[in-house]
mmCIF file of C-alpha atoms in Angstrom:
data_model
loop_
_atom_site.group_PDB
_atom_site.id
_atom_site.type_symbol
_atom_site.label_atom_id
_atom_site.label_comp_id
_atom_site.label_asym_id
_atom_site.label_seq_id
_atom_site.Cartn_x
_atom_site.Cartn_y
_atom_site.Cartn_z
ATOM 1 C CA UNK A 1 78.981 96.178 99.722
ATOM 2 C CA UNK A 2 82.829 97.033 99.601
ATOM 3 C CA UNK A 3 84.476 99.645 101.258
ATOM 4 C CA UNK A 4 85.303 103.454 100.149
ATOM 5 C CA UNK A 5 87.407 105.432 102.129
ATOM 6 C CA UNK A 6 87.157 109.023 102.109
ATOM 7 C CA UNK A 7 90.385 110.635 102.602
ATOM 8 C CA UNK A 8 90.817 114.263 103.641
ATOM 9 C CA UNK A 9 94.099 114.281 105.129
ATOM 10 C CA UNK A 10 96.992 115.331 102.752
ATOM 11 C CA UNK A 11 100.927 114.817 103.340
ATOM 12 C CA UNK A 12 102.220 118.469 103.762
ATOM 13 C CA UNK A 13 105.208 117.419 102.006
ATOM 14 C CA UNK A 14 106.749 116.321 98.900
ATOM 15 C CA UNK A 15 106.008 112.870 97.978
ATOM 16 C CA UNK A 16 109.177 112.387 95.852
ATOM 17 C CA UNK A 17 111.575 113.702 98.741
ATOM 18 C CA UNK A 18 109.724 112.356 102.497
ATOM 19 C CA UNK A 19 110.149 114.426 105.193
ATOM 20 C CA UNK A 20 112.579 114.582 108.423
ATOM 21 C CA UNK A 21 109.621 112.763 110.696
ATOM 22 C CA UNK A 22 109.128 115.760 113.705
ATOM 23 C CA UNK A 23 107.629 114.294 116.924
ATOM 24 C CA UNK A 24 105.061 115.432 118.948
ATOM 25 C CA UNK A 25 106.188 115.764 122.403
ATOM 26 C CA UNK A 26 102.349 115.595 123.353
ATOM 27 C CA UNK A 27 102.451 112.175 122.030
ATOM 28 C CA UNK A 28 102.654 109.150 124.483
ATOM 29 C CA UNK A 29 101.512 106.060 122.215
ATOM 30 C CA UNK A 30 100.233 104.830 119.132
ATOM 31 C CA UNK A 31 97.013 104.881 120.904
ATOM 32 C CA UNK A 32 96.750 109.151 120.603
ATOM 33 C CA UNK A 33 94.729 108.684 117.202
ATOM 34 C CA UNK A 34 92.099 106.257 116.460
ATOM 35 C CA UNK A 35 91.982 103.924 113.249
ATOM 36 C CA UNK A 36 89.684 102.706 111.446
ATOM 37 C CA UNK A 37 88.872 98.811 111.620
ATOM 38 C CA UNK A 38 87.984 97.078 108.506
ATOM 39 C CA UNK A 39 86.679 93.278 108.781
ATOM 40 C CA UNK A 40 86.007 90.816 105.965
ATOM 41 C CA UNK A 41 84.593 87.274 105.923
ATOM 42 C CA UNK A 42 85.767 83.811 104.142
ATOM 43 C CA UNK A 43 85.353 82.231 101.377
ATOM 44 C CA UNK A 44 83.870 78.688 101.036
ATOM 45 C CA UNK A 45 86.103 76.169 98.578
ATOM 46 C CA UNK A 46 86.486 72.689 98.827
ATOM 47 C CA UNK A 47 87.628 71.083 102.099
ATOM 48 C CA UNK A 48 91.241 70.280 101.303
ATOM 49 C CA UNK A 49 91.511 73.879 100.187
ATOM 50 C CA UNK A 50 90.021 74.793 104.100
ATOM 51 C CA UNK A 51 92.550 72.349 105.756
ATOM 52 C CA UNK A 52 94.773 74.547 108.197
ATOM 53 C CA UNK A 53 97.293 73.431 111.545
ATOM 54 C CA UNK A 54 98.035 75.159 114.233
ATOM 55 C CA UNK A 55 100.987 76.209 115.968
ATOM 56 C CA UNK A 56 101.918 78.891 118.783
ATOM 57 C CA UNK A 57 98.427 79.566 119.164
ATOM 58 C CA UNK A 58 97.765 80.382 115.490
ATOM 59 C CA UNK A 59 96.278 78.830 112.857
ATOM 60 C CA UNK A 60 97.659 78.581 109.614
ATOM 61 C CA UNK A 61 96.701 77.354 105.638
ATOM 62 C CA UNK A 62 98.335 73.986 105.592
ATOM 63 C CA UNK A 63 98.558 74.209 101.724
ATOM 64 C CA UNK A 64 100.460 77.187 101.650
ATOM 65 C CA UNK A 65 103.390 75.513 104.370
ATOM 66 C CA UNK A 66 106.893 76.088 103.455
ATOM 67 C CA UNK A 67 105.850 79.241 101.350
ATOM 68 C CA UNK A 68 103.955 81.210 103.304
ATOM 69 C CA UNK A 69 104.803 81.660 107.472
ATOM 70 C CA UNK A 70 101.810 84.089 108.252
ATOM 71 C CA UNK A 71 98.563 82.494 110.178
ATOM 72 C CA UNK A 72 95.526 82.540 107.970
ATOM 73 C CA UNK A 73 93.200 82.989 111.562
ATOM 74 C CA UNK A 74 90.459 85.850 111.582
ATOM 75 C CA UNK A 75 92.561 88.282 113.402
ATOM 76 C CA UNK A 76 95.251 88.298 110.913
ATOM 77 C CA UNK A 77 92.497 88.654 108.240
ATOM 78 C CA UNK A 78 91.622 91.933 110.276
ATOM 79 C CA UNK A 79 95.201 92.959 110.350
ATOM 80 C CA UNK A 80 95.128 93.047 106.454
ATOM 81 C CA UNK A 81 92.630 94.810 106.225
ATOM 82 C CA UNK A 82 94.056 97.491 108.678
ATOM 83 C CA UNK A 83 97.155 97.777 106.601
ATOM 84 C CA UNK A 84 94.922 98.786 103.792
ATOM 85 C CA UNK A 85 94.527 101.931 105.311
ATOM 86 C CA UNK A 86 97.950 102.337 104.008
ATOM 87 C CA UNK A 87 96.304 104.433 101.110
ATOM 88 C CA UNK A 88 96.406 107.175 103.907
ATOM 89 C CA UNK A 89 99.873 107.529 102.705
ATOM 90 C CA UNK A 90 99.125 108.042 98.896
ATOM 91 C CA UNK A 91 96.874 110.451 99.714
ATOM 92 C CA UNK A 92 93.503 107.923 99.060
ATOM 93 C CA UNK A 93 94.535 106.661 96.198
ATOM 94 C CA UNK A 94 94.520 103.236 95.668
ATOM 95 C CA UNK A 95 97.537 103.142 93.044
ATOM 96 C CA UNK A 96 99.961 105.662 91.335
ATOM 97 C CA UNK A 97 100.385 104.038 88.025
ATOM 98 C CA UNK A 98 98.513 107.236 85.822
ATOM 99 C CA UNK A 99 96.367 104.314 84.162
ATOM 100 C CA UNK A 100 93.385 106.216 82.333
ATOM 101 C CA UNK A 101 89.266 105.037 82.863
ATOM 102 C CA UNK A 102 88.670 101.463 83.969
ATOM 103 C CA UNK A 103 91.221 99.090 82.368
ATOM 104 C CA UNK A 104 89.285 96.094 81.141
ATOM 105 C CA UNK A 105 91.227 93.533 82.846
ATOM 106 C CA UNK A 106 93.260 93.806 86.444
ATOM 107 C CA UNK A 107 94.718 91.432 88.169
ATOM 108 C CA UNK A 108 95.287 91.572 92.127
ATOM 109 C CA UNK A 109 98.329 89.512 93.296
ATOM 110 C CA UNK A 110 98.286 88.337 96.533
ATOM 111 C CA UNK A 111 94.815 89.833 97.086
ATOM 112 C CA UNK A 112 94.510 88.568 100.744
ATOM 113 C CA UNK A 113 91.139 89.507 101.880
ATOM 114 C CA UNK A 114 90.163 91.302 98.671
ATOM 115 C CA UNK A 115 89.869 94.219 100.064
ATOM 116 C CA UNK A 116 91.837 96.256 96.963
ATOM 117 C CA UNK A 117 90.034 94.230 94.343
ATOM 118 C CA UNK A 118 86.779 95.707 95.606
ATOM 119 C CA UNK A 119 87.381 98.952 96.044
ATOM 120 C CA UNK A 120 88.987 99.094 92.713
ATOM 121 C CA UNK A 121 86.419 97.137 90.699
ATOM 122 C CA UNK A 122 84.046 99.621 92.910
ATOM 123 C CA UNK A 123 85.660 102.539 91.893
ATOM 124 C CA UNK A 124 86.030 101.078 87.942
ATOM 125 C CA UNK A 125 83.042 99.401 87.420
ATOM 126 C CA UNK A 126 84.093 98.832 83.263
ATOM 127 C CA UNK A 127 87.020 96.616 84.820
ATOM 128 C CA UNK A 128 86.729 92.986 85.462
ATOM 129 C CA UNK A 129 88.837 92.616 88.120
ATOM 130 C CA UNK A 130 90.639 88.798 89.240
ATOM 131 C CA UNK A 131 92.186 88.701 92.936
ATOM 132 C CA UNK A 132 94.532 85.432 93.526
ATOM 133 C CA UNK A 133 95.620 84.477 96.713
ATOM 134 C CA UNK A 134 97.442 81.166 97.944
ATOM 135 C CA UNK A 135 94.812 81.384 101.097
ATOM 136 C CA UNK A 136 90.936 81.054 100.572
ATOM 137 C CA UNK A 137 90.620 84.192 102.899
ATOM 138 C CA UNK A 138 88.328 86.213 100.276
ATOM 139 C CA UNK A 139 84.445 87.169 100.835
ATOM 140 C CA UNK A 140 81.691 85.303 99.797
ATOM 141 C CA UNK A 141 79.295 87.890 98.272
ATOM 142 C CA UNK A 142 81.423 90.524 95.753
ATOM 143 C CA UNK A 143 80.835 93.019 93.247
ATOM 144 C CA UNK A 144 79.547 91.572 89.594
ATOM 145 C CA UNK A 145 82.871 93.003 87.849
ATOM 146 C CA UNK A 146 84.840 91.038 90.545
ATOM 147 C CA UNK A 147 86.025 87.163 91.233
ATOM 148 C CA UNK A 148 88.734 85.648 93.739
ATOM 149 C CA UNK A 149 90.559 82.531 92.474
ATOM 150 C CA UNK A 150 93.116 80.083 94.821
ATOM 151 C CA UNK A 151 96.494 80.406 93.103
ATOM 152 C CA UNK A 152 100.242 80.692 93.081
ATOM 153 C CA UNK A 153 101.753 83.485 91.488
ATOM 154 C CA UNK A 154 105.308 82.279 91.560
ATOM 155 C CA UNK A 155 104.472 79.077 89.591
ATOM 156 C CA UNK A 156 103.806 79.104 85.936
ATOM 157 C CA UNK A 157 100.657 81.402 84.960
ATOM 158 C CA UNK A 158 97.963 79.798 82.794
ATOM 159 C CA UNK A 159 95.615 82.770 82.330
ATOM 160 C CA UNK A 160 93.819 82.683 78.904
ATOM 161 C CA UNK A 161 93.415 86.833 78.576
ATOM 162 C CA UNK A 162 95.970 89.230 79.364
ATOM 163 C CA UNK A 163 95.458 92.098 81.725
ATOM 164 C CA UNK A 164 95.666 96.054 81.646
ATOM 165 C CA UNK A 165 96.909 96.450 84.780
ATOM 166 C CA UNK A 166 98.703 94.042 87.536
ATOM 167 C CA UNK A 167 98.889 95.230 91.390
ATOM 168 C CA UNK A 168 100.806 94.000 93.343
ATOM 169 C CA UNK A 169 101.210 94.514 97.372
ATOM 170 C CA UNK A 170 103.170 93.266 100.218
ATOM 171 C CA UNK A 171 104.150 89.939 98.817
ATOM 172 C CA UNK A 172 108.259 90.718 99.841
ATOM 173 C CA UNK A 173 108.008 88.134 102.560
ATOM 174 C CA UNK A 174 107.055 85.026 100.207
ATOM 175 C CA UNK A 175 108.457 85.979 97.044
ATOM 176 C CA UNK A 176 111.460 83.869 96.418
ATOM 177 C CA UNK A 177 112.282 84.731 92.491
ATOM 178 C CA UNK A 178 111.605 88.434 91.561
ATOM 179 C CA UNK A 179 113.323 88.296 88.045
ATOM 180 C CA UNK A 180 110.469 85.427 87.248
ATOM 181 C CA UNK A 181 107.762 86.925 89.427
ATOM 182 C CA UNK A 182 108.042 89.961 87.058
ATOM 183 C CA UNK A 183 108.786 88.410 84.002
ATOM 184 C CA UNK A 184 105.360 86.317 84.122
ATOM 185 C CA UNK A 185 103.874 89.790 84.841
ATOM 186 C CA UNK A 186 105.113 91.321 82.178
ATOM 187 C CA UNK A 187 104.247 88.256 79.640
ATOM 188 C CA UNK A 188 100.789 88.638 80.631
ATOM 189 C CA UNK A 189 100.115 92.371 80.562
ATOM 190 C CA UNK A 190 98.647 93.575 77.258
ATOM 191 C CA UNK A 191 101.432 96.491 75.682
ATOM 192 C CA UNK A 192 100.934 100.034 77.132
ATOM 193 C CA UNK A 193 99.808 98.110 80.233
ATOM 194 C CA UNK A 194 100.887 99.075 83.809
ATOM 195 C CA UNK A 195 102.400 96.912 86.865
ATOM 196 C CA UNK A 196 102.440 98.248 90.261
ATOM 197 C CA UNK A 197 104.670 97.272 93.112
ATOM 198 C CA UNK A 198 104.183 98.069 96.854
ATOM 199 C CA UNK A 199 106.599 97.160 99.120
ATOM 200 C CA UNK A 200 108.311 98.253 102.397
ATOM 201 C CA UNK A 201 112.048 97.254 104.077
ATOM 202 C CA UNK A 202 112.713 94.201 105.834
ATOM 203 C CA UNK A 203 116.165 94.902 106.997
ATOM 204 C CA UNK A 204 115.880 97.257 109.772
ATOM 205 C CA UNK A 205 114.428 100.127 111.173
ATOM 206 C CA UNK A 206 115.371 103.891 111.032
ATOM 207 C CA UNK A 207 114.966 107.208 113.078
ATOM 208 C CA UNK A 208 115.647 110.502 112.425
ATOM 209 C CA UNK A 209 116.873 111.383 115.499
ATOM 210 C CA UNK A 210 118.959 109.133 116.894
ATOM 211 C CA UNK A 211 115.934 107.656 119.376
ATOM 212 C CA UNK A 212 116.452 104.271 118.088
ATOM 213 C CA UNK A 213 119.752 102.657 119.916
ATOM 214 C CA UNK A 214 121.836 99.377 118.680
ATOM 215 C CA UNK A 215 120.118 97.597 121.831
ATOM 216 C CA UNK A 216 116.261 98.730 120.670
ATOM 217 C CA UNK A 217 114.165 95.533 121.012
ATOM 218 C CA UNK A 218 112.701 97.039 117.655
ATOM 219 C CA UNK A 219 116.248 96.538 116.036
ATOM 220 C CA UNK A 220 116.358 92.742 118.297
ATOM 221 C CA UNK A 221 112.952 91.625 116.596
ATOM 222 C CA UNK A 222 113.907 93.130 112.671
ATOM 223 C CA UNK A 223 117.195 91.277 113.300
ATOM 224 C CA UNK A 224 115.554 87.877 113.787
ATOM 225 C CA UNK A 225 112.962 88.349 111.474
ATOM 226 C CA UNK A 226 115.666 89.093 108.902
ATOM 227 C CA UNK A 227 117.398 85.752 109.890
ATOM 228 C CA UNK A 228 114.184 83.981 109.435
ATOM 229 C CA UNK A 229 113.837 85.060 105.977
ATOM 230 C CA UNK A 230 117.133 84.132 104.940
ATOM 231 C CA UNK A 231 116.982 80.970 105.823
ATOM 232 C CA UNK A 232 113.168 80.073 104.437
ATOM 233 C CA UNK A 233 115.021 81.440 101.100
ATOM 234 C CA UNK A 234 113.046 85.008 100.971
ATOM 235 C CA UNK A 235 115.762 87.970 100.399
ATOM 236 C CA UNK A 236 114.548 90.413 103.153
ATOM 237 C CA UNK A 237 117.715 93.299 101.969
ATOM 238 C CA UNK A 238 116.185 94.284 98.857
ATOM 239 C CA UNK A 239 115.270 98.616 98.689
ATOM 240 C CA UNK A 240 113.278 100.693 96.476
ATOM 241 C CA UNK A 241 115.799 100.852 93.684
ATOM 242 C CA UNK A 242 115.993 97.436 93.320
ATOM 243 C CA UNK A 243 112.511 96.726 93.316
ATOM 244 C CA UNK A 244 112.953 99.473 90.030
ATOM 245 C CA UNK A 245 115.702 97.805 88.291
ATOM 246 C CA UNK A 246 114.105 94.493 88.197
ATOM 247 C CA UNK A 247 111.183 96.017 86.501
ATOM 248 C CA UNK A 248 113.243 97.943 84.321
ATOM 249 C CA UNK A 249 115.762 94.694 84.017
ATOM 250 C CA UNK A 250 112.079 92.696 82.931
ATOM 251 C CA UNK A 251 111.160 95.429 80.265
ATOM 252 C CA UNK A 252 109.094 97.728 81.116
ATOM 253 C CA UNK A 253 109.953 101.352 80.637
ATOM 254 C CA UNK A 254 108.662 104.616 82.161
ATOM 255 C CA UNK A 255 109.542 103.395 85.631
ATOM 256 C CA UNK A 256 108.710 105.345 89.059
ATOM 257 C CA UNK A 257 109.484 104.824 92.339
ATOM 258 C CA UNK A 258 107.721 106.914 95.487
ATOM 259 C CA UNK A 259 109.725 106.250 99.098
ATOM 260 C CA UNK A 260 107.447 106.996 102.250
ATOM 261 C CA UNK A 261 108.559 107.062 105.444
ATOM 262 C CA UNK A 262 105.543 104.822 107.751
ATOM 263 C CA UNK A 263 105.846 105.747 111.546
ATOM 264 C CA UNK A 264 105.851 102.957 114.213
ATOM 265 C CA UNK A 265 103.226 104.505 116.391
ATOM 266 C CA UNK A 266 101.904 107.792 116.925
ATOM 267 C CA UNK A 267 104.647 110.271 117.254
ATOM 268 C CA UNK A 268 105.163 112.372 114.389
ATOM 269 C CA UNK A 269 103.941 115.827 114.820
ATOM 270 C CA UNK A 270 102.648 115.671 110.622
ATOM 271 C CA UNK A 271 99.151 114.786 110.959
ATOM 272 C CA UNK A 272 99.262 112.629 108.550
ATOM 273 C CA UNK A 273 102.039 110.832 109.800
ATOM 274 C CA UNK A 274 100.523 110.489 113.178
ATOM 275 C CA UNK A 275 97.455 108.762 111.507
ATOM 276 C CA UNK A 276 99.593 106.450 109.278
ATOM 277 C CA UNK A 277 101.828 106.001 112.649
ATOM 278 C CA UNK A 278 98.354 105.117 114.922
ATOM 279 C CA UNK A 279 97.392 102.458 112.211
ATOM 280 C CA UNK A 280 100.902 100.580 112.243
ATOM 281 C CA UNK A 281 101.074 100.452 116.243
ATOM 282 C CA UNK A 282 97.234 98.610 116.107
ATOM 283 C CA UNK A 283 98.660 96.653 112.902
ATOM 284 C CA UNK A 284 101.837 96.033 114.641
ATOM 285 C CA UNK A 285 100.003 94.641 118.106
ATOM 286 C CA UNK A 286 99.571 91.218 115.561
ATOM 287 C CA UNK A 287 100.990 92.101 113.085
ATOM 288 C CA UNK A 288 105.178 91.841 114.810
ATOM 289 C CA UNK A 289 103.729 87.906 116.263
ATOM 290 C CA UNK A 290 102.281 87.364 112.242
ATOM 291 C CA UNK A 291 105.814 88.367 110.420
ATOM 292 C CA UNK A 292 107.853 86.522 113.549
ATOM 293 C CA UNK A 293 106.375 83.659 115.186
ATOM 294 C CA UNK A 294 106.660 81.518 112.968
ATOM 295 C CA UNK A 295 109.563 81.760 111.374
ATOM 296 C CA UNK A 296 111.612 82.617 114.463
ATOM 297 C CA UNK A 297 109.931 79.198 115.900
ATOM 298 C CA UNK A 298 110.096 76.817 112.805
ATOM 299 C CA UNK A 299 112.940 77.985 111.177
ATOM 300 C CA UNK A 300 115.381 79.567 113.519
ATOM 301 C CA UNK A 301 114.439 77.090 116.406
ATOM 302 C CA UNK A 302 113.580 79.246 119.123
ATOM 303 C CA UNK A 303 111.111 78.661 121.839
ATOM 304 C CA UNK A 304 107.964 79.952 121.845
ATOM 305 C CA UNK A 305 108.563 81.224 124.823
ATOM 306 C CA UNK A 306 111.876 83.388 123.754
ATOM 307 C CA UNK A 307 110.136 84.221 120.426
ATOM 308 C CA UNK A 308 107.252 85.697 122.193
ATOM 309 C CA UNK A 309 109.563 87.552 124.351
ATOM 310 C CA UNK A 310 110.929 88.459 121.202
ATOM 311 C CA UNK A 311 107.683 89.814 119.489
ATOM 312 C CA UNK A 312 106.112 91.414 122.971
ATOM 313 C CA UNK A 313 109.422 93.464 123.635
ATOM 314 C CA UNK A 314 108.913 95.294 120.133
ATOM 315 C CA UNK A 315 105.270 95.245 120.441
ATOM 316 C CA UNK A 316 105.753 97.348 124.002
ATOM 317 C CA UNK A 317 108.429 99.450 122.089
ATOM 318 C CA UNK A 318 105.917 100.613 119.647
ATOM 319 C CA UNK A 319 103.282 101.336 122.406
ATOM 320 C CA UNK A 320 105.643 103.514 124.329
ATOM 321 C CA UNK A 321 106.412 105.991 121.651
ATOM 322 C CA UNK A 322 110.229 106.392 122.434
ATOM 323 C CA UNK A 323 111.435 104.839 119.990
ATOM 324 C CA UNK A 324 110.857 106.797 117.321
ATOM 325 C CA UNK A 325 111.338 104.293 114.586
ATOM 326 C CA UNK A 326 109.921 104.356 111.280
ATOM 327 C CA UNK A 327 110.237 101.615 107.916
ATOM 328 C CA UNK A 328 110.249 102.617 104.226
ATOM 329 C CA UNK A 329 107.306 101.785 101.844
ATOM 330 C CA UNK A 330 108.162 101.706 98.224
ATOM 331 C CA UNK A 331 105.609 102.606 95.164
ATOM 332 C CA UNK A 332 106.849 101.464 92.408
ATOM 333 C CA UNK A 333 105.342 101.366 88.640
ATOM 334 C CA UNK A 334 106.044 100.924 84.913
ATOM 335 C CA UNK A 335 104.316 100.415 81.298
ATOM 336 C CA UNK A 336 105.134 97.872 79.416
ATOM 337 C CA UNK A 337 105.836 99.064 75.881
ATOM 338 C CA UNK A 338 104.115 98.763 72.536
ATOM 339 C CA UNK A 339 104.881 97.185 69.232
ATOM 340 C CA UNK A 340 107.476 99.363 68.069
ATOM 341 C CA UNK A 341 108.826 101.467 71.283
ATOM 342 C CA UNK A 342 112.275 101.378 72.161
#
C-alpha cells in the first residue's frame, strides 16, 4: 500500500504573499500538536550497493561519501518521511506545476524513501513513475506503475524515454552544479513538459518579531552548517529567485515561484502554521544532527563532542518555543516550450 494523506487544514492566507507568523502565547513547544509518523522499509540491491560506515553514531551509504553528508540509518529514513508532511503547506497537494491527468512519464529526483513517487503514481495511476536516489533506501513491494533505480542525477543522464514531468525536492544540500542539474532536466523532458523545484534556505533563520537574537544557538548551528557547505563545495546562499532564474536561464518559460514561511516548532497562532511548525520541531529532533554532524565533524574538524553541543543547543531552542524562528521553502515550476514557442 502507499500512503494518502487527507488534508483538511487550509492556510488562511495568501500563498503568493506569506503571512507575518502571530504566536500563540498558549504555546510552550513544538510538542502542543501531534504529527503524523510515516515509516518505510529498504530495498534489497547487491551488496556493494548495501555497504555503509559509521561515524558519530550514525551510519551512512559509503558509495555516496564525499557527495552526500546525511546518514542513510532507519531513523533518518523516518525523518524523510516526516518532512513529507510538508504538503501540509501546499494545502495537500503534492505539486503546483498545473500539469493536466496522469503524465505518462515522471521522474522523482532524489526520491529518498519513495514516499512522493507512490503517492503520485497512486494518485495517477496512467503515469509510470521512476524514483532515483544515490541511497538504496526505497521499499521493496510498490505500486505496478512505479520502480526505484540507484543513480546520480548530477552525472550524465542515460535515460532512453523522456519524461512529462520531473520533481524535484530537497536536493540543495548535495547539488553542486545547478546550471547542469537543470539543463539535463530540461534535455530530457518531452516539450510542454513541467519541472518542479522544492527547496528551502540554508543561510539563516528569520523571525518576525525580533525573538531571534545574534547569540540564538539557532543562528550558532545555521552558521556552521553554512560553513560546512561551503567548504564540501554545496552553495548554501542561494533564494527563491535564483532557484527561478536558473530555470528560466535553462529554458523553460512560464516560471512560478511560491515562498512559505515553515515554523521551527509550534508557535504560530495560524493553525496551519502550528501543524507545519509541530512537524519541523519532531523533524528537527534528527533532523539538526542529520544536516550537521557530519559535516561540522568531517569537514570543519570539530569534535564530536562540540558538534553535538552544537546540534543539541538548537535542538533545545526549537523545543522551548522562544525563539520564534522560522526558514523559507521555495515552490518553484516551469514548462518547457514547444516546437515553435518563443
Amino acid at each position: 500500500m502507499g500512503w494518502e494523506i487527507k488534508i483538511t487544514l487550509a492556510v488562511t492566507t495568501s500563498e503568493h504573499l506569506p503571512p507575518v507568523l502571530e504566536v500563540d502565547e498558549l504555546a510552550s513547544s513544538s510538542s502542543d500538536c501531534d504529527g503524523e509518523s510515516l515509516a518505510s522499509s529498504t530495498v534489497s540491491l547487491t551488496e556493494s550497493i548495501n555497504e555503509h560506515v559509521y561515524a558519530n553514531g550514525r551510519r551512512y551509504h559509503r558509495k555516496s561519501e564525499g557527495q552526500y553528508a546525511l546518514p542513510s540509518d532507519e531513523t533518518e529514513m523516518n525523518r524523510l518521511d516526516l518532512v513529507h508532511l510538508q504538503l501540509l503547506t501546499l494545502g495537500g497537494d503534492l505539486h503546483k506545476a498545473p500539469i493536466q491527468g496522469d503524465p505518462l512519464n515522471v521522474l522523482d529526483c532524489g526520491t529518498g524513501t519513495g514516499i512522493w513517487a507512490l503517492d503520485f503514481g497512486d494518485l495517477h495511476k496512467g503515469s509510470r513513475v521512476l524514483g532515483v536516489d544515490l541511497i538504496p533506501n526505497q521499499p521493496t513491494w510498490t505500486f505496478p506503475n512505479v520502480t526505484f533505480e540507484i543513480d546520480d542525477v548530477e552525472k550524465p543522464w542515460t535515460y532512453s524515454q523522456r519524461f512529462d514531468f520531473i520533481h524535484s525536492r530537497h536536493l540543495a544540500t548535495s547539488i553542486r552544479d545547478w546550471p547542469s542539474y537543470l539543463t539535463q532536466i530540461f534535455t530530457h523532458l518531452t516539450p510542454g513538459g513541467f519541472v518542479e523545484i522544492s527547496e528551502h534556505n540554508l543561510d539563516t533563520l528569520h523571525s518576525d518579531d525580533a525573538t531571534l537574537p545574534p547569540t540564538s544557538p539557532l543562528l550558532t548551528y545555521m552558521s556552521c552548517l553554512r560553513s560546512g557547505l561551503l567548504a564540501a563545495g554545496v552553495n548554501p546562499d542561494l533564494q527563491g529567485a535564483d532557484y527561478k532564474r536558473m530555470l528560466e536561464e535553462a529554458g523553460f518559460v512560464d516560471v512560478q515561484l511560491r515562498a512559505y514561511k515553515i515554523p521551527w516548532g509550534a508557535w504560530a497562532k495560524n493553525r496551519t502554521y502550528k501543524m507545519v511548525g509541530a512537524i519541523l520541531g519532531d523533524v528537527a529532533a534528527t533532523g539538526i544532527e542529520a544536516h550537521g554532524l557530519q559535516l561540522m565533524t568531517a569537514v570543519l574538524g570539530m569534535t564530536e563532542g562540540e558538534a553535538r553541543r552544537v546540534c543539541g543547543e538548537a535542538v533545545e531552542g526549537v523545543r522551548t518555543g522562544r525563539e520564534h524562528a522560522y526558514h523559507w521553502q521555495w515552490q518553484v515550476w516551469g514548462r518547457k516550450p514547444v516546437e515553435g514557442e518563443e
